[in-house]
Short mmCIF file of C-alpha atoms in Angstrom, two decimals:
data_model
loop_
_atom_site.label_atom_id
_atom_site.label_comp_id
_atom_site.label_asym_id
_atom_site.label_seq_id
_atom_site.Cartn_x
_atom_site.Cartn_y
_atom_site.Cartn_z
CA MET A 1370 32.81 -47.00 32.14
CA GLU A 1371 35.76 -46.89 34.60
CA ARG A 1372 38.15 -47.24 31.67
CA ASP A 1373 37.16 -43.78 30.51
CA TYR A 1374 38.62 -42.30 33.70
CA ARG A 1375 41.87 -44.29 33.90
CA PRO A 1376 45.12 -42.22 34.02
CA GLN A 1377 46.88 -41.46 30.73
CA PRO A 1378 50.16 -39.63 31.50
CA GLU A 1379 50.99 -38.89 27.87
CA LEU A 1380 47.65 -37.06 27.46
CA ASP A 1381 47.23 -35.53 30.92
CA VAL A 1382 49.70 -32.73 30.17
CA TYR A 1383 48.74 -29.18 29.19
CA SER A 1384 50.37 -27.65 26.14
CA GLU A 1385 52.83 -24.86 26.90
CA SER A 1386 51.99 -22.95 23.74
CA GLY A 1387 50.32 -19.63 24.48
CA LEU A 1388 51.57 -19.47 28.08
CA ASP A 1389 53.58 -16.44 29.16
CA ASP A 1390 55.66 -18.14 31.83
CA ALA A 1391 58.93 -16.64 30.59
CA SER A 1392 57.90 -13.01 31.01
CA ASP A 1393 59.34 -10.94 33.81
CA LEU A 1394 56.69 -9.79 36.30
CA ASP A 1395 58.71 -7.35 38.34
CA GLU A 1396 57.15 -4.71 40.56
CA LEU A 1397 56.23 -1.44 38.80
CA SER A 1398 58.28 1.59 39.67
CA ALA A 1399 56.61 4.66 41.17
CA SER A 1400 56.88 6.64 37.93
CA ALA A 1401 55.48 3.76 35.85
CA ARG A 1402 52.59 3.34 38.27
CA GLN A 1403 51.77 7.07 38.10
CA ALA A 1404 51.86 6.97 34.28
CA ALA A 1405 49.48 4.00 34.25
CA GLU A 1406 47.10 5.73 36.66
CA ARG A 1407 47.11 8.88 34.51
CA GLU A 1408 46.30 6.79 31.44
CA MET A 1409 43.40 5.08 33.24
CA ALA A 1410 42.07 8.42 34.46
CA GLN A 1411 42.11 9.81 30.91
CA ARG A 1412 40.31 6.69 29.70
CA ASP A 1413 37.60 7.06 32.35
CA GLN A 1414 37.17 10.72 31.46
CA LEU A 1415 36.67 9.86 27.78
CA LEU A 1416 34.15 7.14 28.62
CA ASP A 1417 32.08 9.50 30.73
CA GLU A 1418 30.89 12.11 28.20
CA ASP A 1419 28.65 13.80 30.75
CA ALA A 1420 31.37 14.44 33.36
CA LEU A 1421 31.43 18.20 32.68
CA PHE A 1422 27.67 18.57 33.23
CA TYR A 1423 27.54 17.21 36.79
CA GLU A 1424 28.95 18.30 40.10
CA GLU A 1425 32.03 16.55 41.35
CA GLY A 1426 30.15 14.70 44.07
CA ASP A 1427 27.27 13.51 41.90
CA GLU A 1428 28.81 10.09 41.31
CA GLU A 1429 25.55 8.18 41.71
CA GLN A 1430 23.83 10.15 38.96
CA ARG A 1431 26.80 9.63 36.63
CA ARG A 1432 26.75 5.90 37.31
CA ARG A 1433 23.01 5.73 36.56
CA ARG A 1434 23.56 7.69 33.35
CA ARG A 1435 26.41 5.39 32.34
CA ARG A 1436 24.34 2.25 33.02
CA ARG A 1437 21.43 3.67 31.02
CA GLY A 1438 23.77 4.41 28.11
CA VAL A 1439 25.11 0.87 28.20
CA ARG A 1440 21.56 -0.52 28.19
CA GLU A 1441 20.57 1.70 25.24
CA GLU A 1442 23.70 0.73 23.35
CA GLY A 1443 22.99 -2.93 24.00
CA ALA A 1444 19.40 -2.51 22.82
CA GLU A 1445 20.61 -0.88 19.61
CA GLU A 1446 23.04 -3.73 19.04
CA VAL A 1447 20.26 -6.25 19.52
CA GLU A 1448 18.03 -4.36 17.11
CA MET A 1449 20.74 -4.15 14.47
CA GLU A 1450 21.88 -7.74 14.92
CA GLU A 1451 18.37 -9.15 14.96
CA GLU A 1452 18.17 -11.09 11.72
CA VAL A 1453 14.83 -12.51 10.75
CA PRO A 1454 15.08 -16.24 9.93
CA ILE A 1455 14.71 -17.02 6.27
CA ASP A 1456 11.56 -19.08 6.85
CA ILE A 1457 9.76 -16.62 9.12
CA LEU A 1458 7.45 -15.50 6.31
CA GLU A 1459 6.61 -19.00 5.15
CA ASN A 1460 6.11 -20.49 8.63
CA LEU A 1461 2.73 -19.29 9.94
CA ARG A 1462 3.18 -21.33 13.16
CA GLY A 1463 -0.51 -22.15 13.31
CA ARG A 1464 -1.64 -18.54 13.12
CA SER A 1465 -4.03 -16.96 10.66
CA THR A 1466 -2.55 -14.88 7.86
CA LYS A 1467 -3.87 -11.67 9.44
CA ASP A 1468 -2.24 -12.43 12.81
CA HIS A 1469 0.95 -13.56 11.10
CA VAL A 1470 1.53 -10.35 9.14
CA SER A 1471 0.57 -8.30 12.22
CA ASP A 1472 3.65 -9.71 13.97
CA GLU A 1473 6.26 -6.97 14.26
CA ALA A 1474 9.16 -9.09 13.02
CA VAL A 1475 7.18 -10.36 10.03
CA ALA A 1476 6.02 -6.83 9.17
CA ARG A 1477 9.62 -5.58 9.25
CA GLU A 1478 10.72 -8.39 6.97
CA ILE A 1479 7.90 -7.70 4.49
CA GLU A 1480 8.83 -4.01 4.50
CA ARG A 1481 12.52 -4.77 3.95
CA ARG A 1482 11.85 -7.16 1.08
CA PHE A 1483 9.44 -4.78 -0.64
CA LYS A 1484 11.99 -1.96 -0.42
CA ASN A 1485 14.57 -4.19 -2.08
CA PHE A 1486 12.00 -5.15 -4.71
CA LEU A 1487 11.28 -1.51 -5.57
CA ARG A 1488 14.98 -0.71 -5.84
CA ALA A 1489 16.21 -3.81 -7.65
CA PHE A 1490 13.43 -5.21 -9.87
CA LYS A 1491 14.27 -4.80 -13.55
CA ASP A 1492 11.96 -4.76 -16.53
CA PRO A 1493 12.50 -8.03 -18.47
CA GLU A 1494 12.52 -6.14 -21.78
CA THR A 1495 14.58 -3.02 -21.07
CA ARG A 1496 16.66 -4.49 -18.18
CA LYS A 1497 16.28 -1.20 -16.31
CA ALA A 1498 15.02 -0.58 -12.79
CA LYS A 1499 11.30 -0.53 -13.51
CA TYR A 1500 9.97 1.01 -10.32
CA LEU A 1501 12.73 3.56 -9.92
CA GLN A 1502 11.63 4.89 -13.31
CA ALA A 1503 7.99 4.71 -12.16
CA MET A 1504 8.90 6.78 -9.08
CA SER A 1505 10.63 9.34 -11.27
CA GLN A 1506 7.54 9.57 -13.48
CA MET A 1507 5.32 9.83 -10.40
CA ALA A 1508 7.44 12.63 -8.95
CA SER A 1509 7.45 14.58 -12.22
CA GLU A 1510 3.63 14.48 -12.28
CA ASN A 1511 3.22 15.20 -8.53
CA LYS A 1512 1.18 12.04 -8.01
CA GLU A 1513 0.61 10.33 -4.69
CA SER A 1514 0.30 6.69 -5.78
CA LEU A 1515 2.67 4.10 -7.23
CA GLU A 1516 1.29 1.33 -9.41
CA VAL A 1517 2.81 -2.10 -8.77
CA ASP A 1518 2.16 -5.02 -11.11
CA PHE A 1519 1.09 -8.15 -9.23
CA ARG A 1520 2.81 -10.24 -11.92
CA ASP A 1521 6.13 -8.59 -11.07
CA LEU A 1522 5.71 -9.51 -7.41
CA ALA A 1523 4.92 -13.11 -8.39
CA ASP A 1524 7.94 -13.29 -10.71
CA GLU A 1525 10.91 -15.41 -9.71
CA ASN A 1526 12.90 -12.19 -9.34
CA GLY A 1527 10.11 -10.58 -7.30
CA GLU A 1528 8.67 -11.38 -3.88
CA PRO A 1529 6.27 -14.37 -4.15
CA ASN A 1530 5.76 -14.44 -0.37
CA ILE A 1531 4.17 -11.00 -0.46
CA CYS A 1532 1.88 -12.26 -3.24
CA TYR A 1533 0.65 -14.95 -0.87
CA PHE A 1534 -0.11 -12.59 2.02
CA LEU A 1535 -1.55 -9.71 -0.03
CA PRO A 1536 -4.89 -11.29 -1.09
CA GLU A 1537 -5.42 -12.90 2.33
CA ALA A 1538 -4.70 -9.87 4.53
CA PRO A 1539 -4.82 -6.84 2.22
CA VAL A 1540 -5.52 -4.18 4.85
CA GLN A 1541 -2.46 -5.07 6.94
CA VAL A 1542 -0.10 -5.75 4.03
CA LEU A 1543 -1.04 -2.62 2.07
CA LYS A 1544 -0.21 -0.46 5.11
CA ILE A 1545 3.25 -2.05 5.21
CA LEU A 1546 3.74 -1.58 1.47
CA ASP A 1547 2.61 2.07 1.68
CA LYS A 1548 5.14 2.75 4.43
CA ALA A 1549 7.94 1.02 2.51
CA ALA A 1550 7.15 2.91 -0.71
CA THR A 1551 7.02 6.21 1.19
CA ASP A 1552 10.44 5.58 2.74
CA VAL A 1553 12.01 4.69 -0.62
CA VAL A 1554 10.53 7.74 -2.36
CA LEU A 1555 11.59 10.12 0.42
CA THR A 1556 15.08 8.62 0.34
CA ILE A 1557 15.40 9.41 -3.37
CA TYR A 1558 13.39 12.67 -3.26
CA PRO A 1559 13.80 14.11 0.26
CA TYR A 1560 11.49 17.09 -0.35
CA TYR A 1561 8.64 15.08 -1.89
CA GLY A 1562 6.99 14.99 1.53
CA ARG A 1563 5.85 18.54 0.84
CA VAL A 1564 3.77 17.25 -2.09
CA CYS A 1565 2.17 14.31 -0.27
CA SER A 1566 2.80 12.83 3.15
CA GLU A 1567 2.22 9.20 2.15
CA ILE A 1568 2.62 7.21 -1.05
CA LYS A 1569 -0.18 4.76 -1.85
CA VAL A 1570 0.67 1.46 -3.54
CA ARG A 1571 -1.84 0.48 -6.24
CA ILE A 1572 -1.94 -3.22 -7.13
CA SER A 1573 -2.72 -3.93 -10.79
CA HIS A 1574 -3.18 -7.09 -12.90
CA LEU A 1575 -4.53 -9.29 -10.13
CA PRO A 1576 -4.75 -12.69 -11.87
CA VAL A 1577 -8.25 -13.82 -10.78
CA GLU A 1578 -11.37 -11.80 -11.64
CA GLU A 1579 -14.62 -12.38 -9.76
CA ASP A 1580 -18.04 -11.56 -11.17
CA ILE A 1581 -20.19 -9.25 -9.05
CA ARG A 1582 -22.81 -11.98 -8.96
CA MET A 1583 -20.33 -14.50 -7.51
CA LEU A 1584 -19.11 -12.43 -4.53
CA ARG A 1585 -19.82 -14.32 -1.29
CA GLN A 1586 -18.90 -14.21 2.39
CA ILE A 1587 -15.69 -16.14 1.64
CA HIS A 1588 -14.40 -13.03 -0.15
CA LEU A 1589 -14.91 -10.72 2.84
CA ASN A 1590 -11.79 -8.79 3.86
CA MET A 1591 -9.87 -10.13 0.87
CA LEU A 1592 -8.32 -8.43 -2.15
CA ILE A 1593 -10.53 -9.04 -5.18
CA LYS A 1594 -10.85 -7.86 -8.77
CA THR A 1595 -14.18 -7.37 -10.50
CA SER A 1596 -15.53 -5.40 -13.44
CA GLY A 1597 -18.72 -3.59 -14.38
CA VAL A 1598 -20.28 -0.46 -15.79
CA VAL A 1599 -20.42 2.69 -13.65
CA THR A 1600 -24.06 3.67 -13.16
CA VAL A 1601 -23.89 6.22 -10.31
CA ALA A 1602 -21.08 8.51 -9.18
CA THR A 1603 -21.38 11.02 -6.36
CA GLY A 1604 -19.53 14.29 -6.15
CA ILE A 1605 -16.12 14.50 -4.51
CA LEU A 1606 -16.51 15.12 -0.79
CA PRO A 1607 -13.89 15.94 1.88
CA GLN A 1608 -13.51 13.10 4.37
CA LEU A 1609 -11.80 13.46 7.73
CA SER A 1610 -8.41 11.78 7.85
CA VAL A 1611 -6.54 13.21 10.86
CA VAL A 1612 -8.74 15.15 13.29
CA LYS A 1613 -8.02 17.73 15.98
CA TYR A 1614 -10.54 19.16 18.45
CA ASP A 1615 -10.70 22.35 20.53
CA CYS A 1616 -11.80 22.23 24.15
CA VAL A 1617 -14.40 24.98 24.50
CA ALA A 1618 -13.73 25.35 28.24
CA CYS A 1619 -9.96 25.97 28.19
CA GLY A 1620 -9.05 26.26 24.50
CA TYR A 1621 -6.66 23.29 24.58
CA ILE A 1622 -6.16 21.53 21.21
CA LEU A 1623 -6.68 17.77 21.44
CA GLY A 1624 -5.32 15.35 18.90
CA PRO A 1625 -4.37 14.34 16.35
CA PHE A 1626 -6.83 11.45 16.08
CA VAL A 1627 -6.76 9.14 13.06
CA GLN A 1628 -10.32 8.87 11.79
CA ARG A 1629 -11.62 5.39 11.12
CA GLU A 1630 -14.07 4.73 8.33
CA ASP A 1631 -16.61 2.76 10.34
CA GLU A 1632 -17.02 5.09 13.33
CA GLU A 1633 -16.31 8.63 14.48
CA VAL A 1634 -13.32 9.14 16.74
CA LYS A 1635 -13.95 11.79 19.40
CA PRO A 1636 -12.19 12.55 22.71
CA SER A 1637 -14.01 11.92 25.97
CA ILE A 1638 -11.97 14.09 28.35
CA CYS A 1639 -9.64 17.09 28.09
CA PRO A 1640 -6.15 16.34 29.49
CA SER A 1641 -5.62 20.03 30.33
CA CYS A 1642 -8.73 20.96 32.35
CA GLN A 1643 -10.07 17.42 32.91
CA GLY A 1644 -13.39 18.55 31.46
CA ARG A 1645 -15.71 16.31 29.48
CA GLY A 1646 -16.50 18.77 26.74
CA PRO A 1647 -17.95 20.20 24.71
CA PHE A 1648 -15.35 19.75 21.96
CA GLU A 1649 -15.41 21.52 18.61
CA LEU A 1650 -13.70 20.45 15.40
CA ASN A 1651 -10.51 22.40 14.68
CA VAL A 1652 -11.02 23.11 11.00
CA GLU A 1653 -7.58 24.63 10.36
CA ASN A 1654 -5.49 21.77 11.78
CA THR A 1655 -7.69 18.92 10.55
CA VAL A 1656 -6.47 16.92 7.54
CA TYR A 1657 -8.96 15.85 4.89
CA HIS A 1658 -8.79 13.61 1.84
CA ASN A 1659 -11.02 13.20 -1.20
CA TYR A 1660 -13.92 10.77 -0.99
CA GLN A 1661 -16.23 9.52 -3.73
CA ARG A 1662 -18.78 6.73 -3.89
CA ILE A 1663 -19.70 4.98 -7.13
CA THR A 1664 -21.97 2.09 -8.08
CA ILE A 1665 -20.91 -0.47 -10.66
CA GLN A 1666 -23.30 -2.86 -12.39
CA GLU A 1667 -22.71 -6.08 -14.24
CA SER A 1668 -21.95 -5.66 -17.91
CA PRO A 1669 -24.92 -6.58 -20.14
CA ASN A 1670 -22.94 -9.33 -21.88
CA LYS A 1671 -22.32 -11.08 -18.53
CA VAL A 1672 -25.96 -11.19 -17.39
CA ALA A 1673 -27.69 -14.51 -17.98
CA PRO A 1674 -30.99 -14.40 -19.91
CA GLY A 1675 -33.97 -13.64 -17.68
CA ARG A 1676 -31.87 -12.24 -14.81
CA LEU A 1677 -31.47 -8.71 -13.54
CA PRO A 1678 -27.95 -7.25 -13.39
CA ARG A 1679 -26.39 -7.07 -9.93
CA SER A 1680 -24.64 -3.96 -8.64
CA LYS A 1681 -22.08 -3.14 -5.95
CA ASP A 1682 -20.98 0.10 -4.26
CA CYS A 1683 -17.32 1.14 -4.38
CA ILE A 1684 -15.49 3.76 -2.30
CA LEU A 1685 -12.77 5.80 -3.99
CA LEU A 1686 -10.22 7.76 -1.96
CA GLY A 1687 -7.41 10.13 -2.84
CA ASP A 1688 -6.36 10.31 -6.47
CA LEU A 1689 -8.80 7.56 -7.47
CA CYS A 1690 -11.65 10.07 -7.28
CA ASP A 1691 -12.96 11.19 -10.66
CA SER A 1692 -10.99 8.43 -12.40
CA CYS A 1693 -14.22 7.21 -14.01
CA LYS A 1694 -17.66 8.53 -14.92
CA PRO A 1695 -21.11 6.98 -15.41
CA GLY A 1696 -21.16 4.83 -18.52
CA ASP A 1697 -17.51 3.74 -18.30
CA GLU A 1698 -16.71 0.05 -18.13
CA ILE A 1699 -14.07 -0.32 -15.44
CA GLU A 1700 -12.04 -2.98 -13.69
CA VAL A 1701 -11.84 -2.49 -9.91
CA THR A 1702 -9.25 -4.02 -7.59
CA GLY A 1703 -9.97 -3.51 -3.91
CA VAL A 1704 -10.84 -4.90 -0.50
CA TYR A 1705 -14.28 -6.50 -0.26
CA SER A 1706 -15.64 -5.46 3.16
CA ASN A 1707 -18.90 -5.01 5.03
CA ASN A 1708 -20.45 -2.25 7.11
CA PHE A 1709 -23.42 -1.90 9.42
CA ASP A 1710 -26.69 -0.68 7.89
CA GLY A 1711 -29.51 -0.05 10.37
CA ALA A 1712 -32.16 0.34 7.66
CA LEU A 1713 -31.19 -3.03 6.18
CA ASN A 1714 -31.45 -4.70 9.59
CA TYR A 1715 -34.91 -3.22 10.13
CA LYS A 1716 -36.01 -4.35 6.69
CA GLN A 1717 -34.76 -7.92 7.05
CA GLY A 1718 -35.75 -8.33 10.70
CA PHE A 1719 -32.39 -9.79 11.77
CA PRO A 1720 -28.75 -8.59 11.81
CA VAL A 1721 -27.25 -8.41 8.31
CA PHE A 1722 -24.49 -6.28 6.82
CA ASN A 1723 -24.16 -4.29 3.65
CA THR A 1724 -21.11 -5.04 1.48
CA LEU A 1725 -18.94 -2.70 -0.56
CA ILE A 1726 -15.52 -2.52 -2.19
CA HIS A 1727 -12.75 -0.18 -0.97
CA ALA A 1728 -11.03 0.45 -4.28
CA ASN A 1729 -7.25 0.23 -4.52
CA HIS A 1730 -6.82 0.35 -8.30
CA ILE A 1731 -9.12 1.21 -11.22
CA THR A 1732 -8.60 0.44 -14.90
CA ASN A 1733 -10.83 2.06 -17.50
CA LYS A 1734 -11.36 -0.57 -20.19
CA ASP A 1735 -12.58 1.98 -22.75
CA LYS A 1736 -9.33 3.94 -22.56
CA ILE A 1737 -7.27 0.76 -22.83
CA ALA A 1738 -9.20 -0.35 -25.93
CA CYS A 1739 -8.44 2.96 -27.63
CA SER A 1740 -4.80 3.18 -26.59
CA GLN A 1741 -3.75 -0.40 -27.37
CA LEU A 1742 -4.41 -0.52 -31.12
CA THR A 1743 -1.48 -2.32 -32.72
CA ASP A 1744 -0.10 -1.84 -36.21
CA GLU A 1745 -1.88 -5.03 -37.27
CA ASP A 1746 -5.20 -3.61 -36.03
CA VAL A 1747 -4.70 -0.40 -37.99
CA LYS A 1748 -3.77 -2.38 -41.10
CA ALA A 1749 -6.89 -4.58 -40.78
CA ILE A 1750 -9.14 -1.51 -40.34
CA ARG A 1751 -7.71 0.07 -43.48
CA GLU A 1752 -8.25 -3.14 -45.44
CA LEU A 1753 -11.89 -3.26 -44.30
CA SER A 1754 -12.40 0.34 -45.37
CA LYS A 1755 -11.74 -0.72 -48.99
CA ASP A 1756 -14.59 -3.27 -48.91
CA PRO A 1757 -17.52 -1.89 -51.00
CA HIS A 1758 -19.99 -3.72 -48.74
CA ILE A 1759 -18.52 -2.51 -45.45
CA ALA A 1760 -21.69 -0.57 -44.55
CA GLU A 1761 -23.89 -3.69 -44.86
CA ARG A 1762 -21.39 -5.69 -42.77
CA ILE A 1763 -21.48 -3.06 -40.02
CA PHE A 1764 -25.30 -2.98 -40.04
CA ALA A 1765 -25.41 -6.79 -39.79
CA SER A 1766 -23.00 -6.78 -36.82
CA ILE A 1767 -25.44 -4.78 -34.66
CA ALA A 1768 -27.37 -7.21 -32.41
CA PRO A 1769 -26.89 -10.24 -34.67
CA SER A 1770 -28.97 -12.43 -32.34
CA ILE A 1771 -32.10 -10.32 -33.07
CA TYR A 1772 -33.84 -11.09 -36.36
CA GLY A 1773 -35.00 -8.27 -38.62
CA HIS A 1774 -35.30 -4.62 -37.52
CA ASP A 1775 -32.89 -3.60 -40.28
CA TYR A 1776 -33.74 0.10 -40.09
CA VAL A 1777 -33.27 0.15 -36.31
CA LYS A 1778 -29.86 -1.52 -36.63
CA GLN A 1779 -28.93 0.89 -39.39
CA ALA A 1780 -29.86 3.87 -37.20
CA ILE A 1781 -27.82 2.52 -34.29
CA ALA A 1782 -24.82 1.93 -36.53
CA LEU A 1783 -25.01 5.41 -38.01
CA ALA A 1784 -25.18 6.90 -34.50
CA LEU A 1785 -21.78 5.34 -33.76
CA PHE A 1786 -20.03 7.26 -36.53
CA ARG A 1787 -19.65 10.92 -37.35
CA GLY A 1788 -20.46 12.36 -40.76
CA GLU A 1789 -18.80 14.94 -42.96
CA ALA A 1790 -19.38 18.68 -42.94
CA LYS A 1791 -21.49 19.77 -45.93
CA ASN A 1792 -21.73 23.19 -47.52
CA PRO A 1793 -23.96 22.92 -50.62
CA GLY A 1794 -23.54 25.94 -52.89
CA GLU A 1795 -21.65 27.72 -50.09
CA LYS A 1796 -24.97 28.96 -48.72
CA HIS A 1797 -25.87 26.82 -45.75
CA ARG A 1798 -23.21 24.86 -43.86
CA LEU A 1799 -24.20 21.57 -42.22
CA ARG A 1800 -22.10 20.25 -39.36
CA GLY A 1801 -21.21 16.61 -39.76
CA GLU A 1802 -19.79 15.75 -36.34
CA GLU A 1803 -23.18 15.31 -34.70
#
């Protein structure tokens, strides 16, 4: 070890490159010193932008202001330079998915990536920016929701990491996606905030579909897709979204308070008069949104023999209201959640919860079936119309598993089609569309 510290004269010499030993360091003259001092004074005056707003002797306040400005500038530099590691989304670090996406750095990264996805993702067929065109269509129709295809997110050119977090923590991730979509839309259309204050992201084409009968506790607080027939639909009701209250004692306006769905948010004390109420709802400054509740039931072809069809309640908000009516077969994508039901607890004798679906996207299967007829389908229908026995084939296709009842099947088949208007002898016209 001592050999490492032995003298080496050829190496123990500093290089002279970069040294300014040859420069002349003479004393400054009086005029040069005064010029340098004037230059430094001008520099200090430029650095202190607030010098004109303070008295000449208020040096301590100026120093505090300057230090605070340096701290704020440093904080901004840290915020701008803070780069999220590339594996921060993939590495959960032992946390649950909900806690992971609630992390501020992770949420910012999800928001940034989703913004880039909306701006840059191109349709594989047209090679055009798909969602920029969707935003343009949305703005032309004054809508407040943007439909995003889950398959596009899962694509190699999309954001597969968001696809992983979305079904596991839909409430947290959808809030981030809504904020990102709102920022992108307002960047392109600055005045669209007058139409709607927030853009809702609707997730379509979720790959896995669950039957209503198969929903269990493992699906709670997850994004699911199910289908059924609408049996009950309430009217559209106004639901509180952002609430303000008036203090009856002093007239002070309290709020705004963001209303939660599971409980009523109400102030306990007035910050103006320190009174504890009473408080009245300020109707003019309170923000409402549309609310509708529907019940969907299993489709008859999915119910096993000898079993009753199961049903599930769904809550529709915003522009989803009135998107379906009783009798429609729909496909619902939403968050499967639970809520407290006192009557159910009393009936069962122990604490249980009622379950429902907070809808995020609805697809009407009947409309899709009518709008997606291809040229081959039209050609096949026209070929069948030339069959002289087409009526008997249609009658036989009604309930083929039930033997006999030919007249009943014939009546049902005829009820599916409209007739022709008849006017025999131009005396009495018979309508044929009923």
